[in-house]
PDB file of C-alpha atoms and ligand atoms in Angstrom:
ATOM      1  CA  MET A   1      55.950  94.227  27.837  1.00 54.00           C
ATOM      2  CA  PRO A   2      58.579  92.256  25.837  1.00 69.00           C
ATOM      3  CA  SER A   3      61.519  90.730  27.777  1.00 78.00           C
ATOM      4  CA  SER A   4      64.662  92.786  28.305  1.00 83.00           C
ATOM      5  CA  THR A   5      66.522  90.478  25.887  1.00 91.00           C
ATOM      6  CA  VAL A   6      63.986  91.136  23.141  1.00 95.00           C
ATOM      7  CA  GLU A   7      64.147  94.862  23.900  1.00 95.00           C
ATOM      8  CA  ASN A   8      67.946  94.886  23.673  1.00 95.00           C
ATOM      9  CA  TYR A   9      67.831  93.158  20.276  1.00 97.00           C
ATOM     10  CA  LEU A  10      65.275  95.657  18.975  1.00 97.00           C
ATOM     11  CA  LYS A  11      67.421  98.550  20.224  1.00 95.00           C
ATOM     12  CA  ALA A  12      70.563  97.060  18.652  1.00 96.00           C
ATOM     13  CA  ILE A  13      68.860  96.563  15.262  1.00 97.00           C
ATOM     14  CA  TRP A  14      67.425 100.087  15.409  1.00 95.00           C
ATOM     15  CA  SER A  15      70.822 101.617  16.069  1.00 93.00           C
ATOM     16  CA  LEU A  16      72.527  99.510  13.340  1.00 95.00           C
ATOM     17  CA  GLN A  17      69.795 100.465  10.828  1.00 94.00           C
ATOM     18  CA  GLY A  18      70.770 104.086  11.462  1.00 87.00           C
ATOM     19  CA  GLN A  19      74.296 103.292  10.223  1.00 84.00           C
ATOM     20  CA  HIS A  20      73.060 101.713   6.972  1.00 82.00           C
ATOM     21  CA  GLU A  21      71.318 103.128   3.922  1.00 81.00           C
ATOM     22  CA  GLU A  22      67.559 103.230   4.293  1.00 80.00           C
ATOM     23  CA  ALA A  23      65.864  99.847   3.669  1.00 80.00           C
ATOM     24  CA  GLU A  24      69.276  98.134   3.515  1.00 90.00           C
ATOM     25  CA  MET A  25      69.176  94.951   5.617  1.00 95.00           C
ATOM     26  CA  VAL A  26      71.436  94.714   8.670  1.00 96.00           C
ATOM     27  CA  PRO A  27      73.646  91.577   8.587  1.00 96.00           C
ATOM     28  CA  ILE A  28      73.010  89.205  11.540  1.00 96.00           C
ATOM     29  CA  GLY A  29      76.770  89.164  12.264  1.00 96.00           C
ATOM     30  CA  GLN A  30      76.602  92.844  13.138  1.00 96.00           C
ATOM     31  CA  VAL A  31      73.618  92.326  15.439  1.00 96.00           C
ATOM     32  CA  ALA A  32      75.440  89.444  17.176  1.00 96.00           C
ATOM     33  CA  GLU A  33      78.562  91.566  17.633  1.00 96.00           C
ATOM     34  CA  LYS A  34      76.618  94.487  19.069  1.00 95.00           C
ATOM     35  CA  ILE A  35      74.768  92.295  21.581  1.00 94.00           C
ATOM     36  CA  GLY A  36      77.873  90.211  22.340  1.00 94.00           C
ATOM     37  CA  VAL A  37      76.501  86.780  21.352  1.00 95.00           C
ATOM     38  CA  THR A  38      77.382  84.233  18.662  1.00 95.00           C
ATOM     39  CA  PRO A  39      75.748  84.574  15.211  1.00 93.00           C
ATOM     40  CA  GLY A  40      73.906  81.299  15.948  1.00 94.00           C
ATOM     41  CA  THR A  41      72.308  82.760  19.076  1.00 95.00           C
ATOM     42  CA  ALA A  42      71.330  85.922  17.205  1.00 95.00           C
ATOM     43  CA  THR A  43      69.796  83.852  14.379  1.00 95.00           C
ATOM     44  CA  THR A  44      67.667  81.892  16.866  1.00 95.00           C
ATOM     45  CA  MET A  45      66.431  85.206  18.269  1.00 96.00           C
ATOM     46  CA  MET A  46      65.647  86.528  14.742  1.00 96.00           C
ATOM     47  CA  ASN A  47      63.239  83.609  14.234  1.00 95.00           C
ATOM     48  CA  GLN A  48      61.497  84.460  17.523  1.00 95.00           C
ATOM     49  CA  LEU A  49      61.244  88.152  16.594  1.00 96.00           C
ATOM     50  CA  LEU A  50      59.919  87.166  13.155  1.00 96.00           C
ATOM     51  CA  LYS A  51      57.149  85.066  14.766  1.00 96.00           C
ATOM     52  CA  LYS A  52      56.143  88.122  16.812  1.00 96.00           C
ATOM     53  CA  ASP A  53      56.130  90.272  13.626  1.00 97.00           C
ATOM     54  CA  LEU A  54      58.757  92.578  15.127  1.00 97.00           C
ATOM     55  CA  VAL A  55      61.242  92.173  12.251  1.00 97.00           C
ATOM     56  CA  LYS A  56      61.571  91.351   8.561  1.00 96.00           C
ATOM     57  CA  TYR A  57      64.221  88.672   8.477  1.00 95.00           C
ATOM     58  CA  THR A  58      65.715  86.921   5.442  1.00 94.00           C
ATOM     59  CA  PRO A  59      68.296  84.209   6.240  1.00 92.00           C
ATOM     60  CA  ARG A  60      71.786  85.032   4.865  1.00 90.00           C
ATOM     61  CA  ARG A  61      70.636  88.563   3.916  1.00 93.00           C
ATOM     62  CA  GLY A  62      69.799  90.252   7.186  1.00 95.00           C
ATOM     63  CA  VAL A  63      67.143  91.901   9.246  1.00 97.00           C
ATOM     64  CA  LEU A  64      65.057  95.092   9.393  1.00 97.00           C
ATOM     65  CA  LEU A  65      62.579  96.181  12.065  1.00 97.00           C
ATOM     66  CA  SER A  66      58.893  95.974  11.148  1.00 97.00           C
ATOM     67  CA  GLY A  67      56.648  98.938  11.983  1.00 96.00           C
ATOM     68  CA  ALA A  68      55.737  97.279  15.306  1.00 97.00           C
ATOM     69  CA  GLY A  69      59.424  96.478  15.978  1.00 97.00           C
ATOM     70  CA  GLN A  70      60.470 100.052  15.324  1.00 96.00           C
ATOM     71  CA  LYS A  71      57.771 101.381  17.643  1.00 96.00           C
ATOM     72  CA  ALA A  72      58.832  98.956  20.395  1.00 96.00           C
ATOM     73  CA  ALA A  73      62.504  99.958  19.955  1.00 97.00           C
ATOM     74  CA  LEU A  74      61.683 103.652  20.150  1.00 97.00           C
ATOM     75  CA  LEU A  75      59.584 103.139  23.282  1.00 96.00           C
ATOM     76  CA  VAL A  76      62.589 101.499  24.989  1.00 96.00           C
ATOM     77  CA  LEU A  77      64.693 104.443  23.839  1.00 96.00           C
ATOM     78  CA  ARG A  78      62.059 106.773  25.292  1.00 97.00           C
ATOM     79  CA  ARG A  79      62.313 105.026  28.668  1.00 97.00           C
ATOM     80  CA  HIS A  80      66.125 105.124  28.538  1.00 97.00           C
ATOM     81  CA  ARG A  81      66.307 108.816  27.716  1.00 97.00           C
ATOM     82  CA  LEU A  82      63.605 109.855  30.187  1.00 98.00           C
ATOM     83  CA  VAL A  83      65.316 107.858  32.949  1.00 98.00           C
ATOM     84  CA  GLU A  84      68.669 109.532  32.165  1.00 97.00           C
ATOM     85  CA  THR A  85      66.993 112.951  32.255  1.00 98.00           C
ATOM     86  CA  PHE A  86      65.337 112.112  35.572  1.00 98.00           C
ATOM     87  CA  LEU A  87      68.599 110.882  37.119  1.00 98.00           C
ATOM     88  CA  VAL A  88      70.373 114.117  36.120  1.00 97.00           C
ATOM     89  CA  GLU A  89      67.630 116.716  36.587  1.00 97.00           C
ATOM     90  CA  ILE A  90      65.832 115.394  39.665  1.00 97.00           C
ATOM     91  CA  MET A  91      68.348 113.097  41.349  1.00 97.00           C
ATOM     92  CA  LYS A  92      71.304 115.402  40.498  1.00 97.00           C
ATOM     93  CA  LEU A  93      73.596 112.638  39.274  1.00 97.00           C
ATOM     94  CA  ASP A  94      76.430 113.538  36.895  1.00 95.00           C
ATOM     95  CA  TRP A  95      75.610 113.197  33.166  1.00 95.00           C
ATOM     96  CA  ALA A  96      78.691 110.968  32.788  1.00 94.00           C
ATOM     97  CA  GLU A  97      77.406 108.307  35.193  1.00 94.00           C
ATOM     98  CA  VAL A  98      73.737 107.719  34.327  1.00 96.00           C
ATOM     99  CA  HIS A  99      73.914 105.508  31.218  1.00 95.00           C
ATOM    100  CA  GLU A 100      74.591 102.183  32.937  1.00 94.00           C
ATOM    101  CA  ASP A 101      71.721 102.670  35.407  1.00 96.00           C
ATOM    102  CA  ALA A 102      69.409 103.675  32.551  1.00 96.00           C
ATOM    103  CA  GLU A 103      70.387 100.488  30.674  1.00 95.00           C
ATOM    104  CA  VAL A 104      68.930  98.489  33.575  1.00 95.00           C
ATOM    105  CA  LEU A 105      65.973 100.700  34.524  1.00 96.00           C
ATOM    106  CA  GLU A 106      64.692 101.043  30.922  1.00 96.00           C
ATOM    107  CA  HIS A 107      63.472  97.434  31.080  1.00 94.00           C
ATOM    108  CA  VAL A 108      61.784  97.476  34.473  1.00 94.00           C
ATOM    109  CA  ILE A 109      60.175 100.852  34.923  1.00 94.00           C
ATOM    110  CA  SER A 110      56.358 100.760  34.762  1.00 94.00           C
ATOM    111  CA  ASP A 111      54.339 102.975  32.416  1.00 94.00           C
ATOM    112  CA  ARG A 112      52.828 104.663  35.474  1.00 96.00           C
ATOM    113  CA  LEU A 113      56.215 105.643  36.928  1.00 96.00           C
ATOM    114  CA  LEU A 114      57.443 106.738  33.514  1.00 97.00           C
ATOM    115  CA  ALA A 115      54.423 108.985  33.007  1.00 97.00           C
ATOM    116  CA  ARG A 116      55.041 110.541  36.428  1.00 97.00           C
ATOM    117  CA  MET A 117      58.735 111.136  35.638  1.00 97.00           C
ATOM    118  CA  ASP A 118      57.767 112.739  32.332  1.00 98.00           C
ATOM    119  CA  GLU A 119      55.362 115.019  34.202  1.00 98.00           C
ATOM    120  CA  MET A 120      57.916 115.970  36.902  1.00 97.00           C
ATOM    121  CA  LEU A 121      60.374 116.855  34.136  1.00 98.00           C
ATOM    122  CA  HIS A 122      57.717 118.949  32.305  1.00 98.00           C
ATOM    123  CA  HIS A 123      57.729 116.653  29.240  1.00 97.00           C
ATOM    124  CA  PRO A 124      61.322 117.146  28.070  1.00 97.00           C
ATOM    125  CA  THR A 125      62.103 116.809  24.347  1.00 96.00           C
ATOM    126  CA  HIS A 126      65.838 116.025  24.798  1.00 96.00           C
ATOM    127  CA  ASP A 127      67.909 114.056  27.309  1.00 96.00           C
ATOM    128  CA  PRO A 128      71.006 115.446  29.141  1.00 96.00           C
ATOM    129  CA  HIS A 129      73.221 114.343  26.228  1.00 96.00           C
ATOM    130  CA  GLY A 130      71.056 116.297  23.785  1.00 95.00           C
ATOM    131  CA  ALA A 131      69.431 113.194  22.259  1.00 94.00           C
ATOM    132  CA  PRO A 132      65.797 113.636  21.198  1.00 95.00           C
ATOM    133  CA  ILE A 133      63.304 111.689  23.350  1.00 97.00           C
ATOM    134  CA  PRO A 134      60.753 109.698  21.292  1.00 97.00           C
ATOM    135  CA  ASN A 135      57.146 110.615  22.160  1.00 96.00           C
ATOM    136  CA  ALA A 136      54.722 108.295  23.965  1.00 95.00           C
ATOM    137  CA  GLU A 137      53.504 106.970  20.582  1.00 95.00           C
ATOM    138  CA  GLY A 138      57.053 105.798  19.791  1.00 94.00           C
ATOM    139  CA  GLU A 139      57.712 108.503  17.198  1.00 94.00           C
ATOM    140  CA  LEU A 140      61.001 110.346  16.845  1.00 92.00           C
ATOM    141  CA  THR A 141      61.431 113.679  15.088  1.00 87.00           C
ATOM    142  CA  PRO A 142      64.762 113.860  13.219  1.00 82.00           C
ATOM    143  CA  ASP A 143      66.822 116.728  14.637  1.00 80.00           C
ATOM    144  CA  GLY A 144      68.710 117.689  11.453  1.00 85.00           C
ATOM    145  CA  THR A 145      72.186 117.610  12.998  1.00 92.00           C
ATOM    146  CA  THR A 146      75.561 116.979  11.321  1.00 94.00           C
ATOM    147  CA  VAL A 147      78.520 114.955  12.605  1.00 95.00           C
ATOM    148  CA  LEU A 148      81.220 117.393  13.775  1.00 96.00           C
ATOM    149  CA  ALA A 149      83.974 115.218  12.248  1.00 94.00           C
ATOM    150  CA  ASP A 150      82.556 115.979   8.765  1.00 93.00           C
ATOM    151  CA  CYS A 151      82.287 119.754   9.253  1.00 94.00           C
ATOM    152  CA  PRO A 152      84.492 122.267   7.428  1.00 93.00           C
ATOM    153  CA  PRO A 153      85.916 125.188   9.450  1.00 94.00           C
ATOM    154  CA  GLY A 154      83.122 127.478  10.651  1.00 96.00           C
ATOM    155  CA  ALA A 155      80.752 128.243  13.518  1.00 97.00           C
ATOM    156  CA  TYR A 156      78.467 125.555  14.979  1.00 97.00           C
ATOM    157  CA  THR A 157      76.373 124.800  18.055  1.00 97.00           C
ATOM    158  CA  LEU A 158      76.822 121.454  19.811  1.00 97.00           C
ATOM    159  CA  GLN A 159      73.432 119.712  19.852  1.00 96.00           C
ATOM    160  CA  ARG A 160      74.149 116.224  21.027  1.00 96.00           C
ATOM    161  CA  VAL A 161      76.797 113.842  22.392  1.00 96.00           C
ATOM    162  CA  ARG A 162      76.375 110.359  20.954  1.00 92.00           C
ATOM    163  CA  GLU A 163      78.706 108.522  23.336  1.00 87.00           C
ATOM    164  CA  ASP A 164      78.226 106.887  26.733  1.00 86.00           C
ATOM    165  CA  GLN A 165      81.860 106.536  27.922  1.00 91.00           C
ATOM    166  CA  PRO A 166      82.040 108.253  31.356  1.00 94.00           C
ATOM    167  CA  SER A 167      85.662 109.412  30.831  1.00 95.00           C
ATOM    168  CA  PHE A 168      84.828 111.130  27.522  1.00 95.00           C
ATOM    169  CA  LEU A 169      81.701 112.752  29.003  1.00 96.00           C
ATOM    170  CA  GLN A 170      83.727 113.985  31.987  1.00 96.00           C
ATOM    171  CA  TRP A 171      86.346 115.491  29.653  1.00 95.00           C
ATOM    172  CA  LEU A 172      83.598 117.271  27.691  1.00 95.00           C
ATOM    173  CA  ALA A 173      82.148 118.660  30.930  1.00 94.00           C
ATOM    174  CA  GLU A 174      85.614 119.924  31.960  1.00 93.00           C
ATOM    175  CA  MET A 175      85.943 121.664  28.593  1.00 93.00           C
ATOM    176  CA  GLU A 176      82.395 123.049  29.076  1.00 93.00           C
ATOM    177  CA  LEU A 177      81.591 121.445  25.741  1.00 94.00           C
ATOM    178  CA  ILE A 178      77.996 120.434  26.439  1.00 94.00           C
ATOM    179  CA  PRO A 179      74.797 120.575  24.335  1.00 95.00           C
ATOM    180  CA  GLY A 180      73.977 124.202  23.570  1.00 95.00           C
ATOM    181  CA  THR A 181      77.643 125.328  23.469  1.00 96.00           C
ATOM    182  CA  ASP A 182      78.695 127.471  20.489  1.00 96.00           C
ATOM    183  CA  LEU A 183      82.039 126.463  18.981  1.00 97.00           C
ATOM    184  CA  ILE A 184      84.217 127.307  16.022  1.00 97.00           C
ATOM    185  CA  VAL A 185      86.090 124.711  13.987  1.00 96.00           C
ATOM    186  CA  THR A 186      89.303 126.595  13.200  1.00 96.00           C
ATOM    187  CA  ASP A 187      91.257 123.819  11.495  1.00 94.00           C
ATOM    188  CA  ARG A 188      90.920 120.268  10.196  1.00 91.00           C
ATOM    189  CA  ASN A 189      94.246 118.435  10.288  1.00 89.00           C
ATOM    190  CA  LEU A 190      93.728 115.231   8.301  1.00 86.00           C
ATOM    191  CA  GLU A 191      97.379 114.153   8.746  1.00 90.00           C
ATOM    192  CA  ALA A 192      97.126 114.260  12.552  1.00 91.00           C
ATOM    193  CA  ASP A 193      93.459 113.130  12.421  1.00 93.00           C
ATOM    194  CA  THR A 194      92.358 116.070  14.603  1.00 95.00           C
ATOM    195  CA  LEU A 195      90.051 119.069  14.629  1.00 95.00           C
ATOM    196  CA  SER A 196      90.975 122.349  16.324  1.00 96.00           C
ATOM    197  CA  LEU A 197      88.119 123.994  18.184  1.00 96.00           C
ATOM    198  CA  LYS A 198      87.687 127.452  19.662  1.00 96.00           C
ATOM    199  CA  LEU A 199      85.410 127.221  22.717  1.00 94.00           C
ATOM    200  CA  PRO A 200      83.709 130.138  24.497  1.00 90.00           C
ATOM    201  CA  ASN A 201      85.465 129.742  27.863  1.00 86.00           C
ATOM    202  CA  ARG A 202      88.935 128.706  26.679  1.00 89.00           C
ATOM    203  CA  ALA A 203      91.680 131.046  25.564  1.00 90.00           C
ATOM    204  CA  GLU A 204      93.663 128.210  23.963  1.00 92.00           C
ATOM    205  CA  SER A 205      92.247 126.195  21.094  1.00 93.00           C
ATOM    206  CA  VAL A 206      91.237 122.612  21.926  1.00 94.00           C
ATOM    207  CA  GLN A 207      92.281 119.594  19.832  1.00 94.00           C
ATOM    208  CA  ILE A 208      89.845 116.744  19.418  1.00 95.00           C
ATOM    209  CA  SER A 209      90.484 113.542  17.461  1.00 95.00           C
ATOM    210  CA  LEU A 210      88.323 112.909  14.392  1.00 94.00           C
ATOM    211  CA  PRO A 211      87.045 109.594  15.829  1.00 93.00           C
ATOM    212  CA  ALA A 212      85.918 111.465  18.982  1.00 94.00           C
ATOM    213  CA  ALA A 213      84.387 114.215  16.834  1.00 95.00           C
ATOM    214  CA  LYS A 214      82.195 111.520  15.224  1.00 94.00           C
ATOM    215  CA  SER A 215      80.196 111.318  18.437  1.00 95.00           C
ATOM    216  CA  LEU A 216      79.477 115.053  18.538  1.00 97.00           C
ATOM    217  CA  LEU A 217      76.445 116.249  16.554  1.00 96.00           C
ATOM    218  CA  VAL A 218      76.199 119.926  15.690  1.00 97.00           C
ATOM    219  CA  ALA A 219      73.979 122.419  13.894  1.00 95.00           C
ATOM    220  CA  ARG A 220      74.704 125.757  12.273  1.00 89.00           C
ATOM    221  CA  PRO A 221      73.836 128.450  14.850  1.00 79.00           C
TER     222      PRO A 221
HETATM  223 ZN1   ZN B   1      72.366 106.275  27.757  1.00 73.02          ZN
END
């Protein structure tokens, strides 16, 4: 198993790739910022990852995961999301407070324990935040969701919360705005930078900022 540092770099590159056009290289500066190290430290790591064939790295241009790197990144993501599901479903922890523990456990949990957790959870396809769990081969099926912030007024179903901040997750739980909830976007106010939502269990409409609505992924019901 690669070291936790290597795994965190692979995860960071994978997530940054998702914010770029396909096959567009991720600048090393962005990787360094995400990990919280200097560009020099990140560059040293890129050369190590290149030697292990985990990335395609071109100095001054950027980095992309290789096939093996992508698989390794998705297997870490699988461990993270299965651990979060286990902590919520079996250990009954709140969905707002499991991310930090999963960040640690994802690097240390053995394949044997992970397989047992997967079995106890009846092989879940999504974690408590609605994120798809990569399969044991390190493959991820795209879930075809849209960012709520980009949606015109209309009816949607919340599929996934792409944010780990406990306070935001707690607020969502209070609003009963969790994966599976049907909602209606009644208004987009670009001047105030907000969306107005009609939620099933609320008489009053709920305002959410557009930046916050970027972390909510929805589908048409
Ligand atoms: Zn998490």
